[in-house]
Short mmCIF file of C-alpha atoms in Angstrom, two decimals:
data_model
loop_
_atom_site.label_atom_id
_atom_site.label_comp_id
_atom_site.label_asym_id
_atom_site.label_seq_id
_atom_site.Cartn_x
_atom_site.Cartn_y
_atom_site.Cartn_z
CA GLN Z 1130 -26.00 27.27 -25.69
CA VAL Z 1131 -23.30 27.54 -23.40
CA THR Z 1132 -20.55 30.11 -24.00
CA LEU Z 1133 -17.71 31.63 -21.83
CA ARG Z 1134 -15.47 34.53 -22.96
CA GLU Z 1135 -12.31 35.86 -21.45
CA SER Z 1136 -11.57 39.32 -21.72
CA GLY Z 1137 -8.55 41.48 -20.37
CA PRO Z 1138 -5.08 43.16 -21.41
CA ALA Z 1139 -2.94 41.60 -23.32
CA LEU Z 1140 0.07 42.95 -22.28
CA VAL Z 1141 0.69 43.98 -18.46
CA LYS Z 1142 3.87 45.14 -16.84
CA PRO Z 1143 5.99 43.35 -13.71
CA THR Z 1144 4.48 44.05 -10.43
CA GLN Z 1145 1.14 45.44 -11.96
CA THR Z 1146 -2.62 43.65 -11.24
CA LEU Z 1147 -4.07 41.51 -13.76
CA THR Z 1148 -7.85 41.63 -14.05
CA LEU Z 1149 -9.51 39.47 -16.08
CA THR Z 1150 -13.34 39.16 -16.81
CA CYS Z 1151 -15.07 35.69 -18.17
CA THR Z 1152 -18.61 36.77 -19.36
CA PHE Z 1153 -20.90 33.74 -20.02
CA SER Z 1154 -24.06 33.04 -21.30
CA GLY Z 1155 -26.50 30.13 -21.56
CA PHE Z 1156 -26.40 29.04 -17.55
CA SER Z 1157 -26.71 31.23 -14.66
CA LEU Z 1158 -24.21 31.32 -11.79
CA SER Z 1159 -27.10 31.36 -9.50
CA THR Z 1160 -28.48 27.57 -10.33
CA SER Z 1161 -27.40 25.49 -7.44
CA GLY Z 1162 -24.01 23.64 -7.83
CA MET Z 1163 -23.06 25.65 -10.79
CA CYS Z 1164 -19.05 26.63 -11.02
CA VAL Z 1165 -16.63 28.72 -12.89
CA SER Z 1166 -12.97 28.19 -12.86
CA TRP Z 1167 -9.92 30.07 -13.99
CA ILE Z 1168 -6.94 27.60 -15.80
CA ARG Z 1169 -4.17 28.96 -17.22
CA GLN Z 1170 -1.80 27.65 -19.64
CA PRO Z 1171 1.89 28.93 -19.69
CA PRO Z 1172 3.69 28.29 -23.42
CA GLY Z 1173 4.87 24.57 -23.71
CA LYS Z 1174 3.49 23.60 -20.17
CA ALA Z 1175 0.65 22.18 -18.78
CA LEU Z 1176 -2.84 23.41 -17.98
CA GLU Z 1177 -3.02 24.92 -14.07
CA TRP Z 1178 -6.08 25.48 -12.28
CA LEU Z 1179 -6.30 28.51 -10.36
CA ALA Z 1180 -9.49 29.39 -8.61
CA LEU Z 1181 -13.08 28.32 -8.41
CA ILE Z 1182 -16.59 30.11 -7.53
CA ASP Z 1183 -19.57 28.60 -6.79
CA TRP Z 1184 -23.20 29.62 -7.22
CA ASP Z 1185 -23.43 29.99 -3.10
CA ASP Z 1186 -20.13 32.30 -3.67
CA ASP Z 1187 -17.99 29.82 -2.39
CA LYS Z 1188 -13.97 30.53 -3.45
CA TYR Z 1189 -11.51 28.07 -3.95
CA TYR Z 1190 -7.78 28.82 -4.74
CA ARG Z 1191 -4.77 26.88 -5.57
CA THR Z 1192 -2.89 26.98 -2.66
CA SER Z 1193 0.64 28.08 -3.70
CA LEU Z 1194 -0.86 31.28 -5.80
CA LYS Z 1195 -4.04 32.12 -2.89
CA THR Z 1196 -2.27 35.15 -1.44
CA ARG Z 1197 -2.53 36.80 -4.70
CA LEU Z 1198 -5.49 35.57 -6.32
CA THR Z 1199 -9.60 36.92 -5.83
CA ILE Z 1200 -12.17 35.56 -7.77
CA SER Z 1201 -15.61 37.21 -7.23
CA LYS Z 1202 -18.82 37.24 -9.69
CA ASP Z 1203 -21.51 39.59 -10.57
CA THR Z 1204 -24.63 37.40 -11.17
CA SER Z 1205 -26.84 40.17 -12.66
CA LYS Z 1206 -23.91 40.66 -15.42
CA ASN Z 1207 -23.30 36.96 -15.93
CA GLN Z 1208 -19.35 37.81 -15.51
CA VAL Z 1209 -16.63 36.30 -13.09
CA VAL Z 1210 -13.71 38.13 -12.63
CA LEU Z 1211 -10.45 36.86 -11.44
CA THR Z 1212 -7.46 39.42 -10.19
CA MET Z 1213 -4.02 38.26 -9.88
CA THR Z 1214 -1.52 40.66 -8.12
CA ASN Z 1215 2.19 41.27 -8.49
CA MET Z 1216 2.58 40.04 -12.30
CA ASP Z 1217 5.71 38.20 -13.18
CA PRO Z 1218 7.06 36.64 -16.69
CA VAL Z 1219 6.63 33.37 -15.42
CA ASP Z 1220 3.01 34.34 -15.50
CA THR Z 1221 2.45 34.73 -18.97
CA GLY Z 1222 -0.06 32.23 -20.58
CA THR Z 1223 -3.34 31.66 -22.01
CA TYR Z 1224 -6.05 31.94 -19.60
CA TYR Z 1225 -9.21 30.17 -19.67
CA CYS Z 1226 -12.45 30.08 -17.79
CA ALA Z 1227 -14.55 27.14 -17.91
CA ARG Z 1228 -17.78 26.01 -16.29
CA THR Z 1229 -18.23 22.85 -13.76
CA PHE Z 1230 -21.99 21.75 -12.76
CA GLY Z 1231 -20.69 21.05 -9.18
CA GLN Z 1232 -17.27 21.06 -7.40
CA TRP Z 1233 -16.13 17.68 -8.31
CA GLU Z 1234 -17.44 17.53 -11.97
CA PRO Z 1235 -15.44 18.16 -14.91
CA PHE Z 1236 -15.45 21.28 -16.88
CA ASP Z 1237 -17.91 20.64 -19.69
CA TYR Z 1238 -17.71 24.02 -21.47
CA TRP Z 1239 -14.64 26.42 -21.78
CA GLY Z 1240 -13.93 29.29 -23.41
CA GLN Z 1241 -11.31 30.26 -26.25
CA GLY Z 1242 -8.84 31.74 -23.87
CA THR Z 1243 -6.92 35.18 -23.75
CA LEU Z 1244 -3.31 35.36 -24.11
CA VAL Z 1245 -1.74 37.47 -21.39
CA THR Z 1246 2.01 38.49 -21.48
CA VAL Z 1247 4.05 39.74 -18.82
CA SER Z 1248 6.89 42.08 -19.68
CA SER Z 1249 8.24 45.43 -19.32
CA GLU Y 67 -1.40 17.09 -5.41
CA ILE Y 68 -1.88 14.29 -8.40
CA VAL Y 69 0.58 14.60 -11.26
CA LEU Y 70 -0.64 13.48 -14.39
CA THR Y 71 1.99 11.72 -17.17
CA GLN Y 72 1.00 11.71 -20.52
CA SER Y 73 2.21 9.22 -23.18
CA PRO Y 74 3.46 9.54 -25.67
CA GLY Y 75 4.57 13.08 -26.04
CA THR Y 76 3.57 13.16 -29.95
CA LEU Y 77 1.64 10.58 -31.50
CA SER Y 78 1.71 10.19 -35.59
CA LEU Y 79 -0.97 8.33 -37.42
CA SER Y 80 -2.91 8.21 -40.53
CA PRO Y 81 -6.65 8.71 -40.47
CA GLY Y 82 -8.46 5.15 -40.01
CA GLU Y 83 -6.06 4.12 -37.92
CA ARG Y 84 -6.23 3.22 -34.26
CA ALA Y 85 -4.71 5.89 -31.76
CA THR Y 86 -4.36 4.68 -27.95
CA LEU Y 87 -3.18 7.74 -25.71
CA SER Y 88 -1.83 6.77 -21.97
CA CYS Y 89 -2.67 8.98 -18.68
CA ARG Y 90 -0.76 7.82 -15.38
CA ALA Y 91 -1.50 9.32 -12.04
CA SER Y 92 1.09 9.83 -9.35
CA GLN Y 93 -1.50 8.49 -7.04
CA SER Y 94 -4.94 6.92 -7.55
CA VAL Y 95 -7.85 8.97 -8.65
CA SER Y 96 -10.61 9.05 -6.62
CA SER Y 97 -13.79 7.55 -7.90
CA SER Y 98 -12.22 7.22 -11.20
CA TYR Y 99 -12.61 11.39 -11.67
CA LEU Y 100 -10.64 11.24 -14.80
CA ALA Y 101 -11.72 13.11 -17.73
CA TRP Y 102 -10.23 13.68 -21.24
CA TYR Y 103 -10.29 16.62 -23.74
CA GLN Y 104 -9.44 17.55 -26.92
CA HIS Y 105 -7.91 21.11 -27.81
CA LYS Y 106 -7.44 22.35 -31.13
CA PRO Y 107 -5.37 25.79 -31.68
CA GLY Y 108 -7.51 28.80 -31.25
CA GLN Y 109 -10.35 27.16 -29.97
CA ALA Y 110 -11.96 25.92 -26.62
CA PRO Y 111 -11.12 22.59 -25.17
CA ARG Y 112 -14.09 20.29 -25.86
CA LEU Y 113 -14.83 17.59 -22.85
CA LEU Y 114 -14.88 14.16 -24.48
CA ILE Y 115 -14.69 11.62 -21.52
CA TYR Y 116 -15.81 11.80 -17.76
CA GLY Y 117 -15.66 9.47 -15.08
CA ALA Y 118 -12.81 7.60 -17.09
CA SER Y 119 -15.06 5.93 -19.27
CA SER Y 120 -18.56 7.97 -19.88
CA ARG Y 121 -18.52 9.95 -23.47
CA ALA Y 122 -19.62 13.60 -23.22
CA THR Y 123 -22.96 14.80 -24.74
CA GLY Y 124 -22.08 14.68 -28.59
CA ILE Y 125 -19.09 12.90 -28.62
CA PRO Y 126 -18.41 10.28 -31.13
CA ASP Y 127 -18.43 6.36 -30.25
CA ARG Y 128 -15.42 6.07 -31.74
CA PHE Y 129 -14.05 7.99 -28.72
CA SER Y 130 -13.83 5.41 -25.74
CA GLY Y 131 -11.65 5.69 -22.23
CA SER Y 132 -10.60 2.86 -19.89
CA GLY Y 133 -9.39 2.72 -16.59
CA SER Y 134 -9.12 2.84 -13.05
CA GLY Y 135 -6.73 3.65 -10.24
CA THR Y 136 -3.52 5.13 -11.87
CA ASP Y 137 -3.53 4.27 -15.40
CA PHE Y 138 -6.11 5.46 -17.69
CA THR Y 139 -6.30 4.95 -21.41
CA LEU Y 140 -8.23 7.17 -24.49
CA THR Y 141 -8.72 5.24 -27.40
CA ILE Y 142 -9.87 6.56 -30.73
CA SER Y 143 -10.73 3.44 -32.69
CA ARG Y 144 -10.51 5.05 -36.43
CA LEU Y 145 -8.93 8.34 -36.85
CA GLU Y 146 -11.05 10.63 -38.55
CA PRO Y 147 -8.96 14.04 -40.16
CA GLU Y 148 -10.71 16.21 -37.41
CA ASP Y 149 -9.31 14.10 -34.34
CA PHE Y 150 -5.63 15.25 -34.99
CA ALA Y 151 -5.47 17.79 -31.97
CA VAL Y 152 -3.88 17.68 -28.28
CA TYR Y 153 -5.51 15.86 -25.92
CA TYR Y 154 -5.31 16.31 -22.26
CA CYS Y 155 -6.12 14.11 -19.13
CA GLN Y 156 -7.29 15.56 -15.87
CA GLN Y 157 -8.25 14.22 -12.47
CA TYR Y 158 -11.12 16.35 -10.63
CA GLY Y 159 -11.38 14.07 -7.73
CA SER Y 160 -8.94 16.09 -5.39
CA SER Y 161 -7.73 19.85 -5.10
CA PRO Y 162 -6.07 21.23 -6.86
CA TYR Y 163 -7.60 19.71 -10.03
CA THR Y 164 -4.58 18.68 -12.12
CA PHE Y 165 -3.82 18.20 -15.69
CA GLY Y 166 -1.72 16.05 -17.82
CA GLN Y 167 0.79 17.93 -20.39
CA GLY Y 168 -0.84 17.06 -23.34
CA THR Y 169 -0.58 14.27 -26.16
CA LYS Y 170 -0.11 15.36 -29.56
CA LEU Y 171 -2.03 13.61 -32.17
CA GLU Y 172 -0.35 14.89 -35.76
CA ILE Y 173 -1.12 13.67 -39.11
CA LYS Y 174 1.57 10.74 -40.25
#
């Protein structure tokens, strides 16, 4: 059974760095083709893909946020970590991690998401 | 980036009725790399359709997808009470992956 769960702070202050962890089970990120992405959804807005890391440790970022994002993995712990620097109130939203089996494949499993509010 | 526009924003129907949801892309979606997801509050989004028309594992056959190029449709043939949710389309054929803004399917 594949599961993913996001964890991290519910509240961060402007200019701070956000660190989110995706802990998964039921698959290995060392399996050829496996990928995990981060996706967010600001309140009332569309889902927005942020970053992807694959089994080979290749990383891809949303161009507009590339300077602020870092994605990494710990295969032994079955975790993927996303850091986002210089947080702003517009970054408020629900953050999801999701799995794809191949870079050009749909997200077949998602976590339930974690709500992050950016406010002083 | 490819912009996906879903319509209608809200669809009010009764159980047993047929639902037709639309997703229009600002440019052609490569190889019909178009997916549909169902999302209920507090739950993880659920993959319904991929490749524009292929049902994901375990998805009932009342859900069907069609379309190509820039126009795609999700059809739910006979609505069950558990089908009332928000539905998103997504293209995964070009970077960045993009999503539509969603259609809320509510009980009339």
